[in-house]
Short mmCIF file of C-alpha atoms and ligand atoms in Angstrom, two decimals:
data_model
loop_
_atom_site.label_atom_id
_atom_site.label_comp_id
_atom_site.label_asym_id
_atom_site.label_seq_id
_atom_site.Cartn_x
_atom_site.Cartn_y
_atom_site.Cartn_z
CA UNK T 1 104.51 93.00 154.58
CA UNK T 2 104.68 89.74 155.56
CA UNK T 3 107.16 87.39 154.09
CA UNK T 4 107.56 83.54 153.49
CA UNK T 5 109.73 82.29 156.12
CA UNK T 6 111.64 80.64 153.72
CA UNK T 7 113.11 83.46 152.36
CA UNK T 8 114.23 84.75 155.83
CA UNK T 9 117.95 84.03 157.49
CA UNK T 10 118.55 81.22 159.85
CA UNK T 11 120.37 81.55 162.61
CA UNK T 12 122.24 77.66 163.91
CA UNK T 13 122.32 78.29 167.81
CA UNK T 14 125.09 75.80 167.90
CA UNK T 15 127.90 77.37 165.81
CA UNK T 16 126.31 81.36 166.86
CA UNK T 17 128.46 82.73 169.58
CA UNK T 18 125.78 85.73 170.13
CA UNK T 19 128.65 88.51 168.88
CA UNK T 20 126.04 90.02 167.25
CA UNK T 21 127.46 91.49 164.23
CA UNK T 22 124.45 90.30 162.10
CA UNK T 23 122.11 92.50 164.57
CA UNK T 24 124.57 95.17 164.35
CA UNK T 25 124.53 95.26 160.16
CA UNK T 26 120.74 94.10 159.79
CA UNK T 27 119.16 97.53 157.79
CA UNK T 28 115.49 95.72 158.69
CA UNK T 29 116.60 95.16 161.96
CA UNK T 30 115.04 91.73 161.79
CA UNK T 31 117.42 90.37 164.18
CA UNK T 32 117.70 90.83 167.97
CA UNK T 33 119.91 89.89 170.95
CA UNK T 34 116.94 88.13 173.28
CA UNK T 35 117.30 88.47 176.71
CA UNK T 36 119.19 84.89 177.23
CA UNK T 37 121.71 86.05 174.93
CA UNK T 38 120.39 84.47 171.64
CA UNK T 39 120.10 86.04 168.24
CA UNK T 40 116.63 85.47 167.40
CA UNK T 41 114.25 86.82 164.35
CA UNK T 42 111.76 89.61 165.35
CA UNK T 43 110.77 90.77 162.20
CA UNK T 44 109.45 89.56 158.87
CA UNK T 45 110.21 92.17 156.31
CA UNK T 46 113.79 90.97 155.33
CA UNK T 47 115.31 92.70 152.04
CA UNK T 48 117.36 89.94 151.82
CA UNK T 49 121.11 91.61 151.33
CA UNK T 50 122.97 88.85 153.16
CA UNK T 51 124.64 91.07 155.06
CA UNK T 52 124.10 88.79 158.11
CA UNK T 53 125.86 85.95 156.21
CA UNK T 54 128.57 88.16 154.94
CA UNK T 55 129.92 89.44 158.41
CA UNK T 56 129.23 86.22 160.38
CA UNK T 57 132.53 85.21 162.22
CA UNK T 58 131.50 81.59 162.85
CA UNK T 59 128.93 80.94 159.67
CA UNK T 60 125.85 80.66 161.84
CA UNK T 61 124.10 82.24 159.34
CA UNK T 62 122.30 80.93 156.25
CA UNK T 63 120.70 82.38 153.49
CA UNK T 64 119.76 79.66 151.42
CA UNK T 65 117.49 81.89 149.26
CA UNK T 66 120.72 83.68 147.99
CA UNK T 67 123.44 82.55 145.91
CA UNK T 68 127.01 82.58 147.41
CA UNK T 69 129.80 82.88 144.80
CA UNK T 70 129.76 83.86 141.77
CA UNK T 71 130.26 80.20 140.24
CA UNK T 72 132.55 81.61 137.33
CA UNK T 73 133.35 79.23 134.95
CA UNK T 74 135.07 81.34 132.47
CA UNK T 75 136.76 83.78 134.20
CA UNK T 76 140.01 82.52 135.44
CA UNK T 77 142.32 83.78 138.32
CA UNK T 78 139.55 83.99 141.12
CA UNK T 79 139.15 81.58 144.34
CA UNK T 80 135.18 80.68 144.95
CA UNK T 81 134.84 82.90 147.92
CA UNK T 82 136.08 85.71 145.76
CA UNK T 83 139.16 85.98 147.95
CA UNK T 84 141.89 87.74 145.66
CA UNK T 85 144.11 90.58 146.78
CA UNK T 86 143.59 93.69 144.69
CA UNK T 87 145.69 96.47 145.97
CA UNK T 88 144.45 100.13 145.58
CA UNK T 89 147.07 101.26 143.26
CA UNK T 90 146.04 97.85 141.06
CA UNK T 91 142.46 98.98 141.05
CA UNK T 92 142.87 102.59 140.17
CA UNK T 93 145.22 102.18 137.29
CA UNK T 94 142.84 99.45 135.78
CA UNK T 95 139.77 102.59 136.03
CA UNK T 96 142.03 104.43 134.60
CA UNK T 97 143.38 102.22 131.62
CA UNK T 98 139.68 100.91 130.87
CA UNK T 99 138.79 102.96 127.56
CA UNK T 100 135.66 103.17 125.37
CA UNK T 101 136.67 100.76 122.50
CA UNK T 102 135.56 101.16 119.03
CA UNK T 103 137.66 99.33 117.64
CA UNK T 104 136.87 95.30 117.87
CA UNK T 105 138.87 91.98 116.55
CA UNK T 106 136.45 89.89 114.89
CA UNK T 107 137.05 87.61 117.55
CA UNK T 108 133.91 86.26 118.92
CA UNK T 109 133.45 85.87 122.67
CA UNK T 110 132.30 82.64 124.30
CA UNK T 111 128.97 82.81 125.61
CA UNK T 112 130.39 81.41 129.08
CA UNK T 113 132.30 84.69 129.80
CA UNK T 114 129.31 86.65 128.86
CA UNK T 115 127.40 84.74 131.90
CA UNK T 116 130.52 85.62 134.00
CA UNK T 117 130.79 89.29 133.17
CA UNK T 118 127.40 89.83 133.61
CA UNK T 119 127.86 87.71 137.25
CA UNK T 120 130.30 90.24 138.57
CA UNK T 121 127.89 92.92 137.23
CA UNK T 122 125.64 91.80 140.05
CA UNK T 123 127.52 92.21 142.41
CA UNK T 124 126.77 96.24 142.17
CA UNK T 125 124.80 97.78 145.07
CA UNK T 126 121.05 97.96 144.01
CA UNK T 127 118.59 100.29 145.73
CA UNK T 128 116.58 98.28 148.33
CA UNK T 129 118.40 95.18 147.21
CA UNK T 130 115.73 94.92 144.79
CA UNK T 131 118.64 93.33 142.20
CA UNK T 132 115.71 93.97 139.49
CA UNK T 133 118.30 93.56 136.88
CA UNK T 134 117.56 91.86 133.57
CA UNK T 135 120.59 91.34 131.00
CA UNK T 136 119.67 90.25 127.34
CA UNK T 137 123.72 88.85 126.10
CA UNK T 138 123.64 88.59 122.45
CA UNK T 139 126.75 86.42 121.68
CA UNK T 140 126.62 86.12 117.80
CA UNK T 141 128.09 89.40 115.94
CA UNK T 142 124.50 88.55 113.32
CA UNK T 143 122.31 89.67 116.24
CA UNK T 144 124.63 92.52 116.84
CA UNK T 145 123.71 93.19 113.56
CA UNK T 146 120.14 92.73 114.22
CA UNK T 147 119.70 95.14 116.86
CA UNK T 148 122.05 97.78 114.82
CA UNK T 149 119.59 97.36 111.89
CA UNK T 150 116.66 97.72 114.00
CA UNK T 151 117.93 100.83 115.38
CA UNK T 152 119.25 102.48 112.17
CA UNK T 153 115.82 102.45 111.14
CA UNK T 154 114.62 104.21 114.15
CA UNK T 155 116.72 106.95 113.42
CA UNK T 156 116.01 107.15 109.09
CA UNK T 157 112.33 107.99 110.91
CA UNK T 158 113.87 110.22 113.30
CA UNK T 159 115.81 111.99 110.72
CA UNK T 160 112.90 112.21 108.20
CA UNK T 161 111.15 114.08 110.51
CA UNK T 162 113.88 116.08 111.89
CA UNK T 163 114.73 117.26 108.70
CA UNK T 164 111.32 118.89 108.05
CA UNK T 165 111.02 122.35 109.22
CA UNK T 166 107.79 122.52 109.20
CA UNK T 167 107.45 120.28 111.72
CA UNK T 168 110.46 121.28 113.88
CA UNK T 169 108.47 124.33 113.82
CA UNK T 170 105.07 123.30 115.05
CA UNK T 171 106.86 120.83 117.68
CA UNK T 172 108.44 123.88 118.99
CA UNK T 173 104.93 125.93 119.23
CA UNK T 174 103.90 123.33 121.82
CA UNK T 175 106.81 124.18 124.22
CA UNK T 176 109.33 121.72 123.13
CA UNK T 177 112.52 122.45 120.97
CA UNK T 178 113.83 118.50 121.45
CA UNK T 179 113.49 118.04 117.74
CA UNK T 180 115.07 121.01 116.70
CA UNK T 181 117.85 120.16 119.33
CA UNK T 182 118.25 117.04 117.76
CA UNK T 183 118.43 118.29 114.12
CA UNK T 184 121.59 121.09 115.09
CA UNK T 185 123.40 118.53 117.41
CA UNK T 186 122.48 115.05 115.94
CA UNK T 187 121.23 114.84 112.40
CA UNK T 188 124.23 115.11 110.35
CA UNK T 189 126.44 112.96 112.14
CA UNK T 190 123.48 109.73 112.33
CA UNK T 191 122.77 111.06 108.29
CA UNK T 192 126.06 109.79 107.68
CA UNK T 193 126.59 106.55 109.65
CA UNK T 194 122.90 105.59 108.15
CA UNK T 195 124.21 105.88 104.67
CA UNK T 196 128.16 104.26 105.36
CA UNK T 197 126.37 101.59 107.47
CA UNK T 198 123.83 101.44 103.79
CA UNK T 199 126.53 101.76 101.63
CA UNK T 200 129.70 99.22 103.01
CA UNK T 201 128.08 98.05 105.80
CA UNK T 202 130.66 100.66 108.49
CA UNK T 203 129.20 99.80 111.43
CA UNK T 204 129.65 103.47 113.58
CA UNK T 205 126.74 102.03 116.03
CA UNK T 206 128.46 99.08 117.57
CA UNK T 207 131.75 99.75 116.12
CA UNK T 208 132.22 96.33 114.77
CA UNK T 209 131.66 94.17 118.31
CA UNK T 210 131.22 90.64 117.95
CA UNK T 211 128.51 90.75 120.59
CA UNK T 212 126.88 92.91 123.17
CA UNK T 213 124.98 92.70 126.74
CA UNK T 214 121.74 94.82 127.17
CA UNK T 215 121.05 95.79 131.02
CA UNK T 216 117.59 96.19 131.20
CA UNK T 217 115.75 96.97 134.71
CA UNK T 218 112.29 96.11 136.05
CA UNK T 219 110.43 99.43 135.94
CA UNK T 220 108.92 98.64 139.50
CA UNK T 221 112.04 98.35 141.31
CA UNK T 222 113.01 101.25 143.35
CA UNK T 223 115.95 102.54 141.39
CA UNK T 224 116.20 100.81 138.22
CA UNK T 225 118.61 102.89 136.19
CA UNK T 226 121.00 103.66 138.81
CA UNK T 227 121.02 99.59 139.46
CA UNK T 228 121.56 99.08 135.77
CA UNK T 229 124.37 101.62 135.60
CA UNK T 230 126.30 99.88 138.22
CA UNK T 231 126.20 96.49 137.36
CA UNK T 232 127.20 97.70 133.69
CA UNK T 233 130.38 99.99 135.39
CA UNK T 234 131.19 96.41 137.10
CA UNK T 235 130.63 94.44 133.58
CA UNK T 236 132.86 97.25 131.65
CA UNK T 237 135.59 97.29 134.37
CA UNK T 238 135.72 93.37 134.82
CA UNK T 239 136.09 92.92 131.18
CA UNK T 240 138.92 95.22 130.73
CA UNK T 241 141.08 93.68 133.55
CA UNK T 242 140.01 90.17 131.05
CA UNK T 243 141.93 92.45 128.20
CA UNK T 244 138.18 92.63 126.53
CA UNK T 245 136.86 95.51 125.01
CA UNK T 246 133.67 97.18 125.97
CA UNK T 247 132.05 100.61 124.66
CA UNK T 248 128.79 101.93 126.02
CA UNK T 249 125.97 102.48 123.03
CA UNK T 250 123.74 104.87 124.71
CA UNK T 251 122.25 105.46 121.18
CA UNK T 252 120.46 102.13 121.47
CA UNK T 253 118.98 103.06 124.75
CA UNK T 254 118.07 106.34 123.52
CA UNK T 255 116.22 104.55 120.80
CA UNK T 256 114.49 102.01 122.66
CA UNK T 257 112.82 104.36 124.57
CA UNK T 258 110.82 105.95 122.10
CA UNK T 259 110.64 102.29 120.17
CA UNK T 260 109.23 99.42 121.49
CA UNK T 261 110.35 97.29 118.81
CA UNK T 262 114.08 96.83 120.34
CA UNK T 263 112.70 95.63 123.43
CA UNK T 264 110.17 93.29 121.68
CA UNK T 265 113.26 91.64 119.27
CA UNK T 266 114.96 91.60 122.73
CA UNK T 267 112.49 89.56 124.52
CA UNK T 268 111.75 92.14 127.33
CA UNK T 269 108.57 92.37 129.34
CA UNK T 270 106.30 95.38 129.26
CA UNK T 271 107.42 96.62 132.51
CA UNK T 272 111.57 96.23 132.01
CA UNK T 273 113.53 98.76 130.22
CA UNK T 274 116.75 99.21 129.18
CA UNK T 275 119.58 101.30 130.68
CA UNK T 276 122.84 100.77 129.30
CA UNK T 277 124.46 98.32 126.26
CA UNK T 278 127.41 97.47 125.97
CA UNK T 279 129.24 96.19 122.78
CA UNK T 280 131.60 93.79 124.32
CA UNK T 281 134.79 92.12 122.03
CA UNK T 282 138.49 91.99 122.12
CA UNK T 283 140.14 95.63 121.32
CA UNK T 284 141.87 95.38 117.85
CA UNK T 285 143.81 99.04 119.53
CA UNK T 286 145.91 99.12 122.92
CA UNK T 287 145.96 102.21 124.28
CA UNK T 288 149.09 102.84 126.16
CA UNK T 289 148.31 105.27 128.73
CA UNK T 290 145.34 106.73 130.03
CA UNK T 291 143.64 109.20 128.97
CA UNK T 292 143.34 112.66 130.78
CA UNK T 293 140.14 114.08 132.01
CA UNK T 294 138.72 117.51 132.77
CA UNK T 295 139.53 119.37 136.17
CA UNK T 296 137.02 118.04 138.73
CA UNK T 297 134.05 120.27 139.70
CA UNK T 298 134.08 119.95 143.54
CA UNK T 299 133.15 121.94 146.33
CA UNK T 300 133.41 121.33 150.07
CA UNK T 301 129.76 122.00 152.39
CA UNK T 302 129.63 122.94 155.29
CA UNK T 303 126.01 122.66 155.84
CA UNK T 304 125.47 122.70 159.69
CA UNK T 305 127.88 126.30 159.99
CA UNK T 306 125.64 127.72 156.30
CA UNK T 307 122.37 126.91 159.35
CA UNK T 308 124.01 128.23 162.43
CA UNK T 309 124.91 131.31 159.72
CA UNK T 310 121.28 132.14 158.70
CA UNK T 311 118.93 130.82 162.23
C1 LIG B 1 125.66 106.94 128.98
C2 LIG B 1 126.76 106.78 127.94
C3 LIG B 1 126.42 106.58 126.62
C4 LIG B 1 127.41 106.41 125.66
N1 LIG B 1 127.06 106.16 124.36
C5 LIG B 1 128.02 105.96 123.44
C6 LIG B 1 127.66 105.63 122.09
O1 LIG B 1 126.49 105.53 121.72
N2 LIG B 1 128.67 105.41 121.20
C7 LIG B 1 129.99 105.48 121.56
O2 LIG B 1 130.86 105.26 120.74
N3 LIG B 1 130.36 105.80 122.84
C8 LIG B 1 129.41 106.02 123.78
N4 LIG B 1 129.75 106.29 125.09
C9 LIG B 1 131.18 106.33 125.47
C10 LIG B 1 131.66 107.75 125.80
O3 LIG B 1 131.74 108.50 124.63
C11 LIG B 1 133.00 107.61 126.53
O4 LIG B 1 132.77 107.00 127.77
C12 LIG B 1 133.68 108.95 126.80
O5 LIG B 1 134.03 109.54 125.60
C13 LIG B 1 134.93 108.79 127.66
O6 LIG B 1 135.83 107.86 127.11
P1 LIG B 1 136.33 106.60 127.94
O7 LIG B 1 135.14 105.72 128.21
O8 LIG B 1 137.35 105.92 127.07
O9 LIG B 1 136.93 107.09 129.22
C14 LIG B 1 128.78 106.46 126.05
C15 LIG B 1 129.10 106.67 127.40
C16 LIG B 1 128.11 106.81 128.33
C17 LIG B 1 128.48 106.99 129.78
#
């Protein structure tokens, strides 16, 4: 693949001291120690992780087709370069304390701070650096609204037809028991937040958030859900340290990808589709410790003696 020179590194021969830490951390290996000693190009196909930049002693490097800093405007605390001491102990107990909220002040949140969570979203790994990320922030608790109302009716459908045996029936002839599955584990529960969110208006979808960010991912990118489900891990755990609220709705996504509509009210392309949402707001509970979780499932390999064992 050839690629626009443009969107390649530069190296400035007068501030590069030829250390070469950018060869050494180049995953294209685009960049060579020449035989005088100078870091030159040799390659075109760049993937463009600014590595190079990033562990450049002297700042020889540019990569003026990348952003550097997150340019926050909302989110206070942080120096432009990012450089803020977090100890270890600081960052585990704020995993640990971050909680799925479902219970939201009617506080709204500024749009600003949506831009900024969703900034520090991106800076999740992404396979091949492909960043293929696309985040839809709905700021106003009425489009909230919106997309809970277009989703409730995706599920009345659902329901109408999971609640047919007939056709529960036939759908399992051809091999496939997801409808019945859905009728024993599902129905009842979405039966009855259909008819509160009907009758008063009990929001169980989004719990009550004043807004919401959708992480959607272009379909040709190399890993798009795993991308999406990082930045939104980054979003959820940025916002908590803010004292914000966030709760995954994974019923949404489940929805949108059997119904096109959500993605058409959300303005998304053909080929992007979305991973994660997030209800975002300020938590109207505090929980005041974490909570527990089940014993880890771990094993250690040893896969080179398991070979030796059977050769
Ligand atoms: C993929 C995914 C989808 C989820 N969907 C929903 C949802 O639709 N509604 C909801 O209230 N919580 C949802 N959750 C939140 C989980 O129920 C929650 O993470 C889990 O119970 C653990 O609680 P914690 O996040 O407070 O640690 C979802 C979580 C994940 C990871």
């Amino acid at each position: 693949m050839t690629q626009n020179p443009e969107s390649l590194p530069t190296i400035n021969h007068e501030l590069c001291i030829s250390c070469g830490s950018c060869v050494a951390v180049c995953p294209d290996n685009i960049l060579e120690t020449d035989t005088s000693g100078r870091i030159v190009i040799v390659a075109v196909k760049c993937m463009q992780c600014g590595h190079c930049y990033a562990v450049c002693p002297v700042e020889a490097v540019s990569t003026p087709f990348l952003e550097n800093g997150l340019n926050l405007v909302s989110i206070p605390g942080l120096h432009t370069d990012g450089g803020a001491e977090v100890s270890t102990g600081a960052l585990v107990h704020m995993m640990q304390q971050r909680r799925s909220c479902r219970i939201f002040t009617a506080d709204p949140v500024d749009v600003s701070l949506l831009e900024d969570l969703v900034k520090v979203g991106t800076t999740a790994p992404s396979g091949t650096n492909s960043q293929g990320w696309k985040f839809v922030l709905l700021p106003r608790r009425e489009d909230v609204i919106e997309l809970g109302t277009i989703t409730a009716d995706y599920y009345r459908r659902l329901n109408k037809k999971a609640a047919n045996p007939a056709l529960r029936f036939m759908v399992r002839l051809f091999g496939n028991d997801a409808l019945g599955h859905y009728f024993r584990t599902y129905y009842q529960s979405i039966e009855e937040g259909l008819r509160e969110w009907q009758e008063n208006g009990a929001d169980r979808l989004f719990h009550g958030a004043p807004a919401a960010i959708v992480v959607a991912g272009d379909t040709s990118s190399s890993c798009p859900a795993e991308d999406a489900l990082l930045a939104s891990q980054n979003i959820l755990l940025v916002a908590h340290s803010l004292g914000m609220g966030t709760c995954l709705i994974g019923f949404v996504v489940e929805a949108a990808k059997r119904d096109r509509s959500i993605n058409v009210a959300l303005g998304l392309d053909i080929n992007q589709k979305i991973y994660s949402v997030i209800a975002v707001g300020y938590p109207g509970i505090e929980f005041v410790r974490p909570a527990g979780r089940k014993p880890v499932s771990l094993k250690i390999a040893r896969l080179g003696q398991e070979q030796m064992r059977r050769s």
